[in-house]
C-alpha atoms as a printed R data frame, in Angstrom:
   type eleno elety resid chain resno      x       y       z
1  ATOM     1    CA   MET     A     1 45.955 -16.939 -23.060
2  ATOM     2    CA   LYS     A     2 49.512 -15.649 -23.338
3  ATOM     3    CA   LYS     A     3 51.453 -15.039 -20.106
4  ATOM     4    CA   PRO     A     4 52.233 -11.332 -19.477
5  ATOM     5    CA   HIS     A     5 55.789 -10.313 -20.313
6  ATOM     6    CA   ILE     A     6 56.775  -8.268 -17.241
7  ATOM     7    CA   HIS     A     7 60.225  -7.215 -16.065
8  ATOM     8    CA   ALA     A     8 61.435  -5.597 -12.855
9  ATOM     9    CA   SER     A     9 62.027  -2.342 -14.768
10 ATOM    10    CA   HIS     A    10 58.419  -1.995 -15.938
11 ATOM    11    CA   PRO     A    11 57.195  -0.125 -12.814
12 ATOM    12    CA   ALA     A    12 59.935   2.484 -13.358
13 ATOM    13    CA   VAL     A    13 58.936   2.829 -17.017
14 ATOM    14    CA   ILE     A    14 55.262   3.175 -16.057
15 ATOM    15    CA   THR     A    15 56.136   5.857 -13.491
16 ATOM    16    CA   ARG     A    16 58.072   7.843 -16.073
17 ATOM    17    CA   LEU     A    17 55.327   7.539 -18.681
18 ATOM    18    CA   LYS     A    18 52.745   8.757 -16.162
19 ATOM    19    CA   LYS     A    19 55.043  11.700 -15.437
20 ATOM    20    CA   ALA     A    20 55.293  12.397 -19.187
21 ATOM    21    CA   ASN     A    21 51.513  12.239 -19.409
22 ATOM    22    CA   GLY     A    22 51.257  14.856 -16.655
23 ATOM    23    CA   HIS     A    23 53.774  17.112 -18.415
24 ATOM    24    CA   LEU     A    24 51.863  16.723 -21.673
25 ATOM    25    CA   SER     A    25 48.559  17.590 -20.008
26 ATOM    26    CA   SER     A    26 50.203  20.677 -18.538
27 ATOM    27    CA   THR     A    27 51.507  21.624 -21.977
28 ATOM    28    CA   ILE     A    28 48.004  21.444 -23.433
29 ATOM    29    CA   GLU     A    29 46.661  23.591 -20.585
30 ATOM    30    CA   MET     A    30 49.454  26.086 -21.197
31 ATOM    31    CA   LEU     A    31 48.505  26.331 -24.868
32 ATOM    32    CA   VAL     A    32 44.846  26.849 -23.996
33 ATOM    33    CA   ALA     A    33 45.823  29.533 -21.470
34 ATOM    34    CA   GLY     A    34 47.948  31.366 -24.039
35 ATOM    35    CA   ARG     A    35 51.305  30.962 -22.285
36 ATOM    36    CA   THR     A    36 54.460  32.052 -24.086
37 ATOM    37    CA   CYS     A    37 56.130  29.936 -26.729
38 ATOM    38    CA   LEU     A    38 59.268  29.683 -24.581
39 ATOM    39    CA   GLU     A    39 57.313  28.261 -21.625
40 ATOM    40    CA   ILE     A    40 55.533  25.779 -23.887
41 ATOM    41    CA   ALA     A    41 58.803  24.745 -25.544
42 ATOM    42    CA   GLN     A    42 60.364  24.165 -22.114
43 ATOM    43    CA   GLN     A    43 57.417  22.020 -21.083
44 ATOM    44    CA   LEU     A    44 57.620  20.018 -24.317
45 ATOM    45    CA   GLN     A    45 61.320  19.490 -23.646
46 ATOM    46    CA   ALA     A    46 60.396  18.051 -20.239
47 ATOM    47    CA   VAL     A    47 57.969  15.642 -21.956
48 ATOM    48    CA   GLU     A    48 60.681  14.534 -24.386
49 ATOM    49    CA   ASN     A    49 63.241  14.041 -21.612
50 ATOM    50    CA   VAL     A    50 60.939  11.856 -19.530
51 ATOM    51    CA   ILE     A    51 59.963   9.736 -22.546
52 ATOM    52    CA   HIS     A    52 63.629   9.392 -23.506
53 ATOM    53    CA   GLN     A    53 64.452   8.110 -20.010
54 ATOM    54    CA   ALA     A    54 61.576   5.609 -20.122
55 ATOM    55    CA   LYS     A    55 62.743   4.358 -23.517
56 ATOM    56    CA   LYS     A    56 66.335   4.098 -22.291
57 ATOM    57    CA   ILE     A    57 65.283   1.954 -19.310
58 ATOM    58    CA   LEU     A    58 63.122  -0.288 -21.486
59 ATOM    59    CA   ILE     A    59 65.814  -0.815 -24.123
60 ATOM    60    CA   GLN     A    60 68.507  -1.505 -21.526
61 ATOM    61    CA   ASP     A    61 66.228  -4.024 -19.834
62 ATOM    62    CA   HIS     A    62 65.556  -5.665 -23.187
63 ATOM    63    CA   LEU     A    63 69.272  -5.930 -23.882
64 ATOM    64    CA   ASP     A    64 69.960  -7.318 -20.411
65 ATOM    65    CA   HIS     A    65 67.174  -9.896 -20.320
66 ATOM    66    CA   CYS     A    66 65.360 -10.592 -23.548
67 ATOM    67    CA   LEU     A    67 68.373 -10.937 -25.809
68 ATOM    68    CA   ASP     A    68 70.157 -13.154 -23.264
69 ATOM    69    CA   TRP     A    69 67.061 -15.329 -23.056
70 ATOM    70    CA   HIS     A    70 66.847 -15.628 -26.839
71 ATOM    71    CA   ARG     A    71 70.543 -16.455 -27.119
72 ATOM    72    CA   SER     A    72 70.381 -19.135 -24.434
73 ATOM    73    CA   GLY     A    73 67.185 -20.553 -25.956
74 ATOM    74    CA   TYR     A    74 68.836 -20.672 -29.360
75 ATOM    75    CA   ARG     A    75 71.866 -22.476 -27.954
76 ATOM    76    CA   SER     A    76 69.767 -25.108 -26.200
77 ATOM    77    CA   ALA     A    77 67.648 -25.582 -29.353
78 ATOM    78    CA   ARG     A    78 70.824 -26.145 -31.400
79 ATOM    79    CA   THR     A    79 72.212 -28.712 -28.947
80 ATOM    80    CA   PHE     A    80 68.951 -30.637 -28.599
81 ATOM    81    CA   SER     A    81 68.822 -33.781 -30.674
82 ATOM    82    CA   PHE     A    82 65.882 -36.038 -31.430
């Protein structure tokens, strides 16, 4: 079984995605209730903003950790001799 790939930033990403999920649920309820297009558009903008922040955190974490790990692994693989 493969070891989980977890970073310190993942709880923050999960929190933001749960927030986006709540905003999206509210948006659906607003549509069902017949709220105005402006209110729905504002709520959808909130969903987009939260998802954008989650993606930004995840990508930054990837750049900070995963790419460094791959680069250092590549270097050690190149210097290893049989």
